[in-house]
mmCIF file of C-alpha atoms in Angstrom:
data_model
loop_
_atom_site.group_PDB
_atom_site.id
_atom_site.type_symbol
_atom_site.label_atom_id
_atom_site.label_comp_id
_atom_site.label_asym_id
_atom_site.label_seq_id
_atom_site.Cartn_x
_atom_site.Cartn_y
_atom_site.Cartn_z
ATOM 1 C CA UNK A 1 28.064 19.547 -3.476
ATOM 2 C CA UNK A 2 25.316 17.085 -1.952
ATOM 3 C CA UNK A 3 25.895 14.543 -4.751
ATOM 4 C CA UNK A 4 30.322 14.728 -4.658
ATOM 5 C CA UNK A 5 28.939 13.849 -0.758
ATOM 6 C CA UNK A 6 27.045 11.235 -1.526
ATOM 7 C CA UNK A 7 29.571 9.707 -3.957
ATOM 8 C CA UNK A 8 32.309 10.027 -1.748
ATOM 9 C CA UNK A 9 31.127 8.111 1.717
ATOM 10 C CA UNK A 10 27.680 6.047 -0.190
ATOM 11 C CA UNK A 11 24.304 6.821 -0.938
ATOM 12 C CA UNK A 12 22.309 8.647 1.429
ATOM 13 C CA UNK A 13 18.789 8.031 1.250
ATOM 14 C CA UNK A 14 15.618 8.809 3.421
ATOM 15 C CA UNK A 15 13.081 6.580 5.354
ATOM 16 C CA UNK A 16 10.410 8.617 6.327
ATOM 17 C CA UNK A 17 7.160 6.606 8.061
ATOM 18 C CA UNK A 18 5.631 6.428 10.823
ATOM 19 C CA UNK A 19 6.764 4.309 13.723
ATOM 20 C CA UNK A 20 4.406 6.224 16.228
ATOM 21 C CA UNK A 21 0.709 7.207 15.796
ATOM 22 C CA UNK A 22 -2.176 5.629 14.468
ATOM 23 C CA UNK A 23 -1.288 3.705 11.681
ATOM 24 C CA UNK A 24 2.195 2.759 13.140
ATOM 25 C CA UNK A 25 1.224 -0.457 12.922
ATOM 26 C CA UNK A 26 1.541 0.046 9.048
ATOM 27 C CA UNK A 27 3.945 2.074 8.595
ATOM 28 C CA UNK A 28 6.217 0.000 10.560
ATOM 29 C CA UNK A 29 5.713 -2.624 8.068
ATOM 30 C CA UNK A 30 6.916 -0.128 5.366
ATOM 31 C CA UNK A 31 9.505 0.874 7.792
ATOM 32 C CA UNK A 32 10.718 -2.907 8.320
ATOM 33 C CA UNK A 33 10.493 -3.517 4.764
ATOM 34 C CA UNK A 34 12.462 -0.746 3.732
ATOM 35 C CA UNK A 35 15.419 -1.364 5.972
ATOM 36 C CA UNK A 36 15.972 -5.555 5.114
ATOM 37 C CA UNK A 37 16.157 -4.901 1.520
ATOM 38 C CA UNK A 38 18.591 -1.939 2.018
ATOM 39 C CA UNK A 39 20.555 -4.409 4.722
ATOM 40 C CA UNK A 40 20.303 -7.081 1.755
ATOM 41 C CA UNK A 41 21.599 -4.456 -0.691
ATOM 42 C CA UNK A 42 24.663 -3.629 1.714
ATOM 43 C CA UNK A 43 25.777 -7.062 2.378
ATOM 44 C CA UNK A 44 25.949 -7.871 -1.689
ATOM 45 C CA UNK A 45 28.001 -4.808 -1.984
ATOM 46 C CA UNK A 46 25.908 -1.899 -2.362
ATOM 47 C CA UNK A 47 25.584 0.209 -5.619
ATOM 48 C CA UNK A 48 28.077 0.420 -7.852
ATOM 49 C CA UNK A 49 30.281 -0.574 -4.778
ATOM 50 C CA UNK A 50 28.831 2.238 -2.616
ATOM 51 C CA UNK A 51 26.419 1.103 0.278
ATOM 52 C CA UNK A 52 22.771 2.534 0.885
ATOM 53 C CA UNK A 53 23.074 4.827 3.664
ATOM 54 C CA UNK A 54 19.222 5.641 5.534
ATOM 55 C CA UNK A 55 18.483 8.951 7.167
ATOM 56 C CA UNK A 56 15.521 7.773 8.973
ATOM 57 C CA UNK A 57 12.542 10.190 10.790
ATOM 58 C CA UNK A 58 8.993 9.440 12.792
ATOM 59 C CA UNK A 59 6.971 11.659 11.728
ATOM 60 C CA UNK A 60 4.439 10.616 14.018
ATOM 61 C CA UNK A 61 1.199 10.239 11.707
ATOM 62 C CA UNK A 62 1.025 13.919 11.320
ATOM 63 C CA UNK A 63 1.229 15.389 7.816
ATOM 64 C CA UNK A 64 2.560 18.823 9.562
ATOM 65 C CA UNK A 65 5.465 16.682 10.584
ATOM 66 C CA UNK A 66 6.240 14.703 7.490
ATOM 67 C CA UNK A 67 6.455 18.054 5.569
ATOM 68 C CA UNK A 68 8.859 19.319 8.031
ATOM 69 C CA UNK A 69 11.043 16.364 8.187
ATOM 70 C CA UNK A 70 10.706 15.683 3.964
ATOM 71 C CA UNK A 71 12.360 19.548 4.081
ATOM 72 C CA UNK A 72 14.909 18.772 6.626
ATOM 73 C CA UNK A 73 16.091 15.316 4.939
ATOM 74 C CA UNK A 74 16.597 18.124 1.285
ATOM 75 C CA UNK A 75 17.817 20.583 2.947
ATOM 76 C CA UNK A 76 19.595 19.781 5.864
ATOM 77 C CA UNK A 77 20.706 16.185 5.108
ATOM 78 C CA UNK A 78 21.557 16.535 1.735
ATOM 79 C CA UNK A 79 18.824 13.638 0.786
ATOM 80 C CA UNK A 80 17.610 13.590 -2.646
ATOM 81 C CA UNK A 81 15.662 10.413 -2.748
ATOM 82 C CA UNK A 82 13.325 9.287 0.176
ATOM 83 C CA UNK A 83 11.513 5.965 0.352
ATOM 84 C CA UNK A 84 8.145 7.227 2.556
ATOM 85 C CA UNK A 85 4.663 8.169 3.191
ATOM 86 C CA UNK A 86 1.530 5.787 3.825
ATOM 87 C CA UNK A 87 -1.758 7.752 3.601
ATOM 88 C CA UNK A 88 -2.538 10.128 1.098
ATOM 89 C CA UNK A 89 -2.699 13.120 3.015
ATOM 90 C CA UNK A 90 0.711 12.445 4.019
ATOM 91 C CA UNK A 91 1.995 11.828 0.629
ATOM 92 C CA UNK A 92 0.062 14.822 -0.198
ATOM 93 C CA UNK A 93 2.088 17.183 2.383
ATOM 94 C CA UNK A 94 5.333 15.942 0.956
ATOM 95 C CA UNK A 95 4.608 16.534 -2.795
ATOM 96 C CA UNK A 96 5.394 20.244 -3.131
ATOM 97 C CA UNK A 97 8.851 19.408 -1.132
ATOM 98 C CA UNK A 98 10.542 17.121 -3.306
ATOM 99 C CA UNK A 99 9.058 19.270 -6.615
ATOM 100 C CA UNK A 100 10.222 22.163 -5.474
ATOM 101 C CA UNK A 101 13.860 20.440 -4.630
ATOM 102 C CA UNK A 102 13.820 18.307 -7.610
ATOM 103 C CA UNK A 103 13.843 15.475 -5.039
ATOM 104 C CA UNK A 104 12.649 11.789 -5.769
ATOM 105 C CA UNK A 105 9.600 9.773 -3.306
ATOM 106 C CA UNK A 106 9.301 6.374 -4.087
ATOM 107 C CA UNK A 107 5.448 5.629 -2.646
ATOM 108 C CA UNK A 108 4.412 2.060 -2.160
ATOM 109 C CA UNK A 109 1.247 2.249 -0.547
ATOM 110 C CA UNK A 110 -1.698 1.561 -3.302
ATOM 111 C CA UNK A 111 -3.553 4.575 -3.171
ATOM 112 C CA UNK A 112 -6.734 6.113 -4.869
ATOM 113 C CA UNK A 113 -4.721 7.361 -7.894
ATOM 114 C CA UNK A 114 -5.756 10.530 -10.290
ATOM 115 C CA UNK A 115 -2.423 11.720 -9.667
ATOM 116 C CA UNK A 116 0.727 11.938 -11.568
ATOM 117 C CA UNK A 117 4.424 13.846 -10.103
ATOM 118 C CA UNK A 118 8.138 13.341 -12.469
ATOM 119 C CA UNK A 119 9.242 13.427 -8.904
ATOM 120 C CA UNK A 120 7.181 10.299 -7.327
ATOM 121 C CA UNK A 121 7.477 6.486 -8.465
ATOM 122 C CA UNK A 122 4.289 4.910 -7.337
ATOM 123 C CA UNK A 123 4.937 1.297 -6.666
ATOM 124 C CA UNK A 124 1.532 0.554 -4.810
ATOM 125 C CA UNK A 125 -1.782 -0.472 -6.601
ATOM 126 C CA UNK A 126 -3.967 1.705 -8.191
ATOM 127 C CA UNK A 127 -7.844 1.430 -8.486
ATOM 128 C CA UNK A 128 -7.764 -0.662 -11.657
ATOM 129 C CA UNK A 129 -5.433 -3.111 -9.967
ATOM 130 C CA UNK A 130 -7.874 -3.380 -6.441
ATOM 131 C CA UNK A 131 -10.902 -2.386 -6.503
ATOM 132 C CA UNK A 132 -12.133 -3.017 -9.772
ATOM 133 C CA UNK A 133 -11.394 -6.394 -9.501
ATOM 134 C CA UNK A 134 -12.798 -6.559 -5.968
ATOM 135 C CA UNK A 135 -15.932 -5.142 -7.403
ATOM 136 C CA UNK A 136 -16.312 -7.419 -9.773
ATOM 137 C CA UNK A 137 -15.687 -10.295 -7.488
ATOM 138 C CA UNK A 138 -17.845 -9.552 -4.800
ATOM 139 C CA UNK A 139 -20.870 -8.824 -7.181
ATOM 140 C CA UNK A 140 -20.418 -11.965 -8.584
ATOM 141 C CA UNK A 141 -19.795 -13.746 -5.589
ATOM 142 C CA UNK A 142 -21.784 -12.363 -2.703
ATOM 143 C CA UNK A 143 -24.190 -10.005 -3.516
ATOM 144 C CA UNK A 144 -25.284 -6.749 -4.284
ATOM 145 C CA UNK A 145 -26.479 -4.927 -0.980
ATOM 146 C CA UNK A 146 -23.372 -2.866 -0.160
ATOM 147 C CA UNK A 147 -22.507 -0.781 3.148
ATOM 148 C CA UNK A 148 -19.243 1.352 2.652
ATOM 149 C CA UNK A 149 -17.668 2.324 5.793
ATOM 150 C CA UNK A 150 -14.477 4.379 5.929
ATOM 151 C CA UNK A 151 -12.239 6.474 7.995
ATOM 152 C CA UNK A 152 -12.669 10.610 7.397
ATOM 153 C CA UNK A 153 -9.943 11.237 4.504
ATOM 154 C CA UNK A 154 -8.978 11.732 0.741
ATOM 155 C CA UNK A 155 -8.192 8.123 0.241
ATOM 156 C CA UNK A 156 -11.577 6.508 1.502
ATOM 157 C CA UNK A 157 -13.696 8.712 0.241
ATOM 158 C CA UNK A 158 -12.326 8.567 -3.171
ATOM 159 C CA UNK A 159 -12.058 4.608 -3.222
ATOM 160 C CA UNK A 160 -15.736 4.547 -2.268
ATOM 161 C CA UNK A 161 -16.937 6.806 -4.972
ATOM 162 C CA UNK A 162 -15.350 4.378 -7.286
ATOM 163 C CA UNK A 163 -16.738 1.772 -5.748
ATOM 164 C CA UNK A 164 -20.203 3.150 -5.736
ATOM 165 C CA UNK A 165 -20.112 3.841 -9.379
ATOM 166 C CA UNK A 166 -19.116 0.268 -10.051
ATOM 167 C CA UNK A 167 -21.568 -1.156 -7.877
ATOM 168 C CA UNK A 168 -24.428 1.304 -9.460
ATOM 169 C CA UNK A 169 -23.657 0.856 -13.084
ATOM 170 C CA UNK A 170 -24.197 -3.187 -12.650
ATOM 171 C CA UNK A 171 -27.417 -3.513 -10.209
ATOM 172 C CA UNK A 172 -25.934 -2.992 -6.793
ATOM 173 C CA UNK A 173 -27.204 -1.200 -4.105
ATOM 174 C CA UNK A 174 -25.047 0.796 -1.705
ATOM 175 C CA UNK A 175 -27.008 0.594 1.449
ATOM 176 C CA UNK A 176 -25.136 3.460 3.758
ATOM 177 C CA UNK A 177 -21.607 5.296 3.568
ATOM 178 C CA UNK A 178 -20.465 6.147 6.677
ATOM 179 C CA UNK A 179 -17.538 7.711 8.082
ATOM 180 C CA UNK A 180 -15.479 7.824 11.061
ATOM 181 C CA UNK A 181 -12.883 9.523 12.371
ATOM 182 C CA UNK A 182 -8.756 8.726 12.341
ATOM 183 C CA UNK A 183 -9.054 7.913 16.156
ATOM 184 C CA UNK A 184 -12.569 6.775 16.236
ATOM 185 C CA UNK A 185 -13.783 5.506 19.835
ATOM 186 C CA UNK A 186 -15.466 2.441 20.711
ATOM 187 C CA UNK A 187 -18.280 3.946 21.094
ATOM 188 C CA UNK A 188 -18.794 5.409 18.018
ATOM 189 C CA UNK A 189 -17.781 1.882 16.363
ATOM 190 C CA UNK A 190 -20.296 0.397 17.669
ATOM 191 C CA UNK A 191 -22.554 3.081 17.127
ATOM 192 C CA UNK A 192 -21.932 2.110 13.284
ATOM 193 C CA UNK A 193 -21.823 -1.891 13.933
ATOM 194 C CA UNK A 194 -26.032 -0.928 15.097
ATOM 195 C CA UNK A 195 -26.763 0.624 12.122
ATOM 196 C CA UNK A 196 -24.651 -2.116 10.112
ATOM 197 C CA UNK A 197 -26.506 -4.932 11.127
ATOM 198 C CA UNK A 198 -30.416 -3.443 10.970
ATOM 199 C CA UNK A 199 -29.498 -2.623 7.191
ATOM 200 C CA UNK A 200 -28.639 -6.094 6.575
ATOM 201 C CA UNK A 201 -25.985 -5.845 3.808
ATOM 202 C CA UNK A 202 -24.659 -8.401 1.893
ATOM 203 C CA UNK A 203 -21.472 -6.951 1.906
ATOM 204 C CA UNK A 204 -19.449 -4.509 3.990
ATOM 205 C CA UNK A 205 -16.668 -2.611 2.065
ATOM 206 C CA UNK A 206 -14.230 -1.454 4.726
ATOM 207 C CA UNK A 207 -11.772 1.232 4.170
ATOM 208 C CA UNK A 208 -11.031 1.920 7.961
ATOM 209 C CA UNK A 209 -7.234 1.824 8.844
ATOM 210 C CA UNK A 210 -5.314 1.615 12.074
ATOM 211 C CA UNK A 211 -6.589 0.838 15.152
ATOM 212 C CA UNK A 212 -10.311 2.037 14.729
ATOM 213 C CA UNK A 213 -10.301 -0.662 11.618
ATOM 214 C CA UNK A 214 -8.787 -3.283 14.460
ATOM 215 C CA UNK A 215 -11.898 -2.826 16.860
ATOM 216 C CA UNK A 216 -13.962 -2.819 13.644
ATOM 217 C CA UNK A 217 -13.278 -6.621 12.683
ATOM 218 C CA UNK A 218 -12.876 -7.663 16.674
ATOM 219 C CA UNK A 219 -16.291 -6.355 17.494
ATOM 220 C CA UNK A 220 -17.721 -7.400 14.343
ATOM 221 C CA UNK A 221 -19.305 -10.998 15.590
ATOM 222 C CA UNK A 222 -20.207 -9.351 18.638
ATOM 223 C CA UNK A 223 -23.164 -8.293 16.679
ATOM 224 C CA UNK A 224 -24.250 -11.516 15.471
ATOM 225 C CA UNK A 225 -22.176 -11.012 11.922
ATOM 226 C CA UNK A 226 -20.631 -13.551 10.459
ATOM 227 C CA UNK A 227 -17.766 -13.449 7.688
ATOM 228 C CA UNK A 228 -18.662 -16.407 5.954
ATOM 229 C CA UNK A 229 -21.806 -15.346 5.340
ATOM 230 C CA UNK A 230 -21.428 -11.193 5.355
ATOM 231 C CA UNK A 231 -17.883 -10.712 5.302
ATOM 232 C CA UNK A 232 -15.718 -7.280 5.376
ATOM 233 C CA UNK A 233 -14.009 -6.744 2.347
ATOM 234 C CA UNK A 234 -10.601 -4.607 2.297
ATOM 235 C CA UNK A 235 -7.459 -3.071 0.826
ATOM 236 C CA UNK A 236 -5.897 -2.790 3.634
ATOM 237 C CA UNK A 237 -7.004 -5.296 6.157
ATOM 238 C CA UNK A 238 -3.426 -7.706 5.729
ATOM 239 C CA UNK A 239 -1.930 -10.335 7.786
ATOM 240 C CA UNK A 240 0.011 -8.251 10.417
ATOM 241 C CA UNK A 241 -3.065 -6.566 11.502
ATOM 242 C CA UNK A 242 -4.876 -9.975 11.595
ATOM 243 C CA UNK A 243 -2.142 -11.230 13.993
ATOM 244 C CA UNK A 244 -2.928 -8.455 16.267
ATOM 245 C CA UNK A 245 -7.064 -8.891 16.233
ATOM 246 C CA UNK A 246 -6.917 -12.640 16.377
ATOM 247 C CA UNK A 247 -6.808 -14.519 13.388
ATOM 248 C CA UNK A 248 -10.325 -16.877 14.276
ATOM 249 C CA UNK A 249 -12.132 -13.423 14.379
ATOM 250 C CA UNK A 250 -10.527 -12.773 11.086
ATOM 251 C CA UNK A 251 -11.482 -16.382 9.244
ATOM 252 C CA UNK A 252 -14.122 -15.733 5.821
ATOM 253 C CA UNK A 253 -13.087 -12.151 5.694
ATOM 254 C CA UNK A 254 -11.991 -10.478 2.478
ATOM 255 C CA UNK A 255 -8.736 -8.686 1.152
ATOM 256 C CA UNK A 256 -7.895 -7.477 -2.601
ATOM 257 C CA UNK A 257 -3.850 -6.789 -2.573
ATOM 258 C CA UNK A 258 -1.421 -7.970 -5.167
ATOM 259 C CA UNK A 259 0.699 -9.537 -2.489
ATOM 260 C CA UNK A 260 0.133 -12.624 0.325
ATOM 261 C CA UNK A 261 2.803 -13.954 2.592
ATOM 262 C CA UNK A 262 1.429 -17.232 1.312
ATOM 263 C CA UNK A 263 2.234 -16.825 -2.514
ATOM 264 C CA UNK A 264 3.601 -20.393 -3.891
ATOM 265 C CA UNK A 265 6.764 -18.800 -5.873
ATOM 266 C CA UNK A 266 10.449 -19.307 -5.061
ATOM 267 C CA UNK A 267 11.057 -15.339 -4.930
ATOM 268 C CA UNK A 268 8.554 -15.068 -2.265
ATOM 269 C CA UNK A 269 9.661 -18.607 -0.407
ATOM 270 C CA UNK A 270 13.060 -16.720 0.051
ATOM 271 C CA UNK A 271 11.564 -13.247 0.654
ATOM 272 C CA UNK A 272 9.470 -15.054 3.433
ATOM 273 C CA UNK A 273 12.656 -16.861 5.056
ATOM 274 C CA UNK A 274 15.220 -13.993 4.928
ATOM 275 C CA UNK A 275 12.340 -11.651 6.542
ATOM 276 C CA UNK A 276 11.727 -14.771 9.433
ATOM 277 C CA UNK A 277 15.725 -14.851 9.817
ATOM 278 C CA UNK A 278 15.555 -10.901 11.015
ATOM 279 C CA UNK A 279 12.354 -10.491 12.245
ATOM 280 C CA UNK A 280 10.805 -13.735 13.814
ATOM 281 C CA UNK A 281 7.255 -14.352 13.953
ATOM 282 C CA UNK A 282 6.241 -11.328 12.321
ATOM 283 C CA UNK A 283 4.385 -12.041 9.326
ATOM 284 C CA UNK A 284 4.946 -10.301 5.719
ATOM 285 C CA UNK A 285 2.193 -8.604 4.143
ATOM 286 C CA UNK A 286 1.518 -6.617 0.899
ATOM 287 C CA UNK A 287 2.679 -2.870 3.542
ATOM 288 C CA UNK A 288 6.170 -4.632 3.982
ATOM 289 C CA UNK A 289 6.794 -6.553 0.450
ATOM 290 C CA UNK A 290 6.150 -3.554 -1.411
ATOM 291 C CA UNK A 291 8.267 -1.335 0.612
ATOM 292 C CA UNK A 292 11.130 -4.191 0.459
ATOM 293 C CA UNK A 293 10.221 -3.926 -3.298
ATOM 294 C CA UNK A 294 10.671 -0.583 -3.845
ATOM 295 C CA UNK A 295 14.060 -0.371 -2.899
ATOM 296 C CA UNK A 296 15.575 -3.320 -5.220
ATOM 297 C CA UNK A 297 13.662 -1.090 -7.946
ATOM 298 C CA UNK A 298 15.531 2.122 -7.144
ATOM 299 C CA UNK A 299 18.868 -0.066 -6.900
ATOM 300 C CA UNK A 300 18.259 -1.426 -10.068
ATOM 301 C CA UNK A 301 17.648 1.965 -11.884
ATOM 302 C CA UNK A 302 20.699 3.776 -9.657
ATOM 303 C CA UNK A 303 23.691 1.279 -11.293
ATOM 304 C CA UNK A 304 22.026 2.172 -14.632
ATOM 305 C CA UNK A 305 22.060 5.866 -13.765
ATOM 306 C CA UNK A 306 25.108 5.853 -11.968
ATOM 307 C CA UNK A 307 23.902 9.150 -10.200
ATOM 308 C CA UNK A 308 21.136 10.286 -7.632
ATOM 309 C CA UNK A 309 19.832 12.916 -10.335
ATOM 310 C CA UNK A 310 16.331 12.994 -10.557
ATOM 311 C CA UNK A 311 15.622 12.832 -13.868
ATOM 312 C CA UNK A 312 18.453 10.360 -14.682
ATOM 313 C CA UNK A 313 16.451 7.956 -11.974
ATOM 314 C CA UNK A 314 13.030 8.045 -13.368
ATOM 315 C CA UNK A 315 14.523 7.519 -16.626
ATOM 316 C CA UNK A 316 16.531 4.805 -15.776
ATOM 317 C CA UNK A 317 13.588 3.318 -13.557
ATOM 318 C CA UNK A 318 11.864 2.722 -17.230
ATOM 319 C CA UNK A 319 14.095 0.227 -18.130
ATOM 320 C CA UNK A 320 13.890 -1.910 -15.229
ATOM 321 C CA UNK A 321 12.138 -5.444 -14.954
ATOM 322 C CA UNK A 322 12.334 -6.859 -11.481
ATOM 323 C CA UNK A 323 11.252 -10.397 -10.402
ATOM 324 C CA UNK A 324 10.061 -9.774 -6.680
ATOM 325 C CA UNK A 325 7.799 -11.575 -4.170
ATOM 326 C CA UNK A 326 4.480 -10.379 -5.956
ATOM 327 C CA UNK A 327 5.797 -11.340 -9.443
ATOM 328 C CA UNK A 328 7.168 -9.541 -12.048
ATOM 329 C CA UNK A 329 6.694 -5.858 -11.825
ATOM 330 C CA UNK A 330 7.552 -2.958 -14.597
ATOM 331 C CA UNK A 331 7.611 1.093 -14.204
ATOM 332 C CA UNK A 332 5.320 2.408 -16.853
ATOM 333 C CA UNK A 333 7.422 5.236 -18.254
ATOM 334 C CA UNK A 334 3.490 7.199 -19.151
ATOM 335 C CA UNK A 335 2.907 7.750 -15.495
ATOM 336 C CA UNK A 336 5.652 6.597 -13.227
ATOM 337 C CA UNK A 337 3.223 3.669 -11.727
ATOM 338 C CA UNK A 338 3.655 -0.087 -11.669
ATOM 339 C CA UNK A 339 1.805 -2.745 -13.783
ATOM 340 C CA UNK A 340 0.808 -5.011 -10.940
ATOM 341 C CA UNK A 341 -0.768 -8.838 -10.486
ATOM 342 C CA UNK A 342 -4.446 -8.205 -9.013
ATOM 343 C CA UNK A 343 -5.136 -11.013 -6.492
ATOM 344 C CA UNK A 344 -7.823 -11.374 -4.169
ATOM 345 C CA UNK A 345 -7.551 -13.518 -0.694
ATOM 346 C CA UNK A 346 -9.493 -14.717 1.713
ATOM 347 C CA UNK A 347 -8.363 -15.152 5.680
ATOM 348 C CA UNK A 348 -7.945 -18.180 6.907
ATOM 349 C CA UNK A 349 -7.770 -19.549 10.788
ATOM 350 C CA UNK A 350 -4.089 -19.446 10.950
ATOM 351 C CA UNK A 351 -3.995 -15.624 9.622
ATOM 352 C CA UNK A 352 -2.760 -16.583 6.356
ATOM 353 C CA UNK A 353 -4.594 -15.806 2.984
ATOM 354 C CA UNK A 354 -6.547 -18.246 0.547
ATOM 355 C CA UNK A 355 -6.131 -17.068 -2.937
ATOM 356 C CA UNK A 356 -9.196 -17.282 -4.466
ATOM 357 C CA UNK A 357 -8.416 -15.282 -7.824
ATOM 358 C CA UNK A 358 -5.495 -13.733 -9.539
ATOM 359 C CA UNK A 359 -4.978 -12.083 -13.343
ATOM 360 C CA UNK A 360 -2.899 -14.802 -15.484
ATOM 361 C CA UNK A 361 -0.267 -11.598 -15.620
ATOM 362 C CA UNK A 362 0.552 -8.262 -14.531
ATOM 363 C CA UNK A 363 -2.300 -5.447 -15.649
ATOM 364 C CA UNK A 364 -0.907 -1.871 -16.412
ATOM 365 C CA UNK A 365 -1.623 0.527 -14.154
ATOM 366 C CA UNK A 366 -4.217 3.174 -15.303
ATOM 367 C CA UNK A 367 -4.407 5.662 -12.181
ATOM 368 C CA UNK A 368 -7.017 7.940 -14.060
ATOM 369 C CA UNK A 369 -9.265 5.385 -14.960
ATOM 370 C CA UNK A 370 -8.972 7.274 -18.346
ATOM 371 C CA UNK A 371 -10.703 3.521 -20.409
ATOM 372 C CA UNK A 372 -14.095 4.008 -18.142
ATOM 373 C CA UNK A 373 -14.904 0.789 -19.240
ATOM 374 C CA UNK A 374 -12.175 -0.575 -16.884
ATOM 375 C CA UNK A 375 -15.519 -1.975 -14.977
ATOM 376 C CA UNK A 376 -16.806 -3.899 -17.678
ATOM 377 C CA UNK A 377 -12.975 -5.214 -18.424
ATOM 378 C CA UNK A 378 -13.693 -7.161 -14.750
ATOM 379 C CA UNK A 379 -17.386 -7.850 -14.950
ATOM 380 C CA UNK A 380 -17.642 -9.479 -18.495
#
């Protein structure tokens, strides 16, 4: 019944992120992303000469919520494929939804991996496509006196025991590991900037998000630390959210992603200007690119399927080779993940990203680190 629906009027698909709450800044992204490749889509025709149609919810940062509104796009809105979640805890509240409906989330956050779904496509980055190589990089680069700070979930914790084990097995020293809360005050941030600067690292590895990791990098020199010389390295930390602090507070810092607004390749070049033409000064980043990504993928794979089944998508997603912004990305058919290009930037005055290293091609995703010597791969 939902898919003679579907057929009949175009195909319905969710949006579900967060426009509200503390990483609406984000999510946004994801959300913009989402809806100019699905406007792109439309004007070319659609699918199969049907256009995407978006049933889009806030769920407002709260995992309660995105479990409620995953269950009302199934049920209610006869949805069968949604394009949504950020963190992992919200990803994680969705999960039993679309498995227990048969459904389809497409994820495109990069995330800490050991996990596998036939009902998810994960198009973000998984630990051997970030942090290994930003690891490696920053041990051979910088140092080996580590401080790991990180905001109170699944995610951070498990990309820091990663990192830890990386930084361990080759010499490195992980100073402190501190976390913070979701909301964390001022106060308590610069509770942690004291203790940052009397350990004296030579690195800081930052997995804070939202706003807290805002006040993190803007208060930063007000402690007498300086990026060139100490700098905060991220996953996260991209050039929307550098607008926002001030890009000169932002200039030396760090970033591993496998996408920068100022990749010199003609896909990007008209990614770039067709994202200027509908959103102004807004700068792209890895949260939006991805997410505009993401849906060209699932276009791709639906005029091969012909059909919003499940299976007939994942299956179909296997076959697909798509040319986007980032480069040329593939769906392993193993474990539903993406072999990505590993990059590594560094932020410059105007906000935009320096590349300072990048794999000659795309490196298969391996989200349960199952070669262990995925460290050694990057370190030599």
């Amino acid at each position: 019944m939902a898919q003679e629906h579907t057929q009949e009027e175009g195909w319905r698909i969710g949006v579900l992120y967060s426009r509200s709450g503390p990483t609406s800044v984000t999510e946004s992204e994801h959300f913009f992303g989402t809806a100019l490749a699905i406007e792109e889509i439309n004007r070319q025709g659609g699918v199969l000469n049907r256009p995407l149609i978006p049933v889009a919810y806030d769920p407002q940062c709260d995992p309660t919520q995105y479990r409620k509104l995953a269950m009302r796009l199934v049920v209610d809105d006869e949805v069968n494929v949604i394009f949504g979640c950020s963190q992992s805890s919200s990803r994680k509240s969705v999960l039993p939804v679309v498995e227990r409906n048969n459904a389809l989330l497409w994820y495109c956050s990069f995330y800490e991996g050991f996990e596998y779904s036939p009902n998810v496509i994960y198009t973000g980055a998984v630990p051997n496509q970030n942090s290994a190589p930003l690891a490696a990089y920053l041990l051979k680069n910088h140092g080996k006196k580590f401080f790991l700070l990180g905001v109170d979930y699944i995610y951070p914790r498990e990309v820091n025991r990663i990192m830890r084990d990386i930084v361990e097995q080759h010499g490195g020293d992980i100073l402190d590991e501190i976390y913070l809360p979701l909301d964390a005050t001022t106060a308590q941030i610069e509770s942690v900037l004291g203790i940052l600067k009397e350990a004296q690292p030579e690195v800081v590895f930052s997995t804070m998000v939202g706003k807290a990791a805002r006040q993190l990098y803007q208060m930063y020199p007000q402690f007498g630390m300086d990026p060139k010389r100490v700098p905060i390295a991220s996953l996260s930390m991209a050039e929307e959210e550098i607008r926002l602090i001030g890009p000169e507070l932002c200039e030396g810092h760090i970033t591993s992603a496998t996408y920068f607004s100022s990749l010199q390749n003609e896909r990007n070049q008209k990614f770039v200007a067709l994202w200027k033409e509908r959103f102004g000064d807004r700068p792209t980043s890895t949260w939006s690119e991805m997410a505009y990504t993401q849906v060209h993928l699932f276009a791709q794979a639906l005029k091969i399927a012909g059909s919003m089944d499940r299976r007939r998508l994942v299956e179909a997603a296997a076959q697909i080779e798509f040319d986007s912004p980032e480069g040329v990305i593939t769906i392993d058919p193993d474990n539903n993940h993406c072999s990505l290009t590993p990059r590594i930037g560094m932020c410059r005055a105007d906000g935009t990203f320096e590349l300072l290293w990048q794999t000659d091609e795309p490196v298969k995703p391996d989200p349960y680190l199952s070669t262990f010597g995925f460290a050694k791969f990057w370190l030599g």
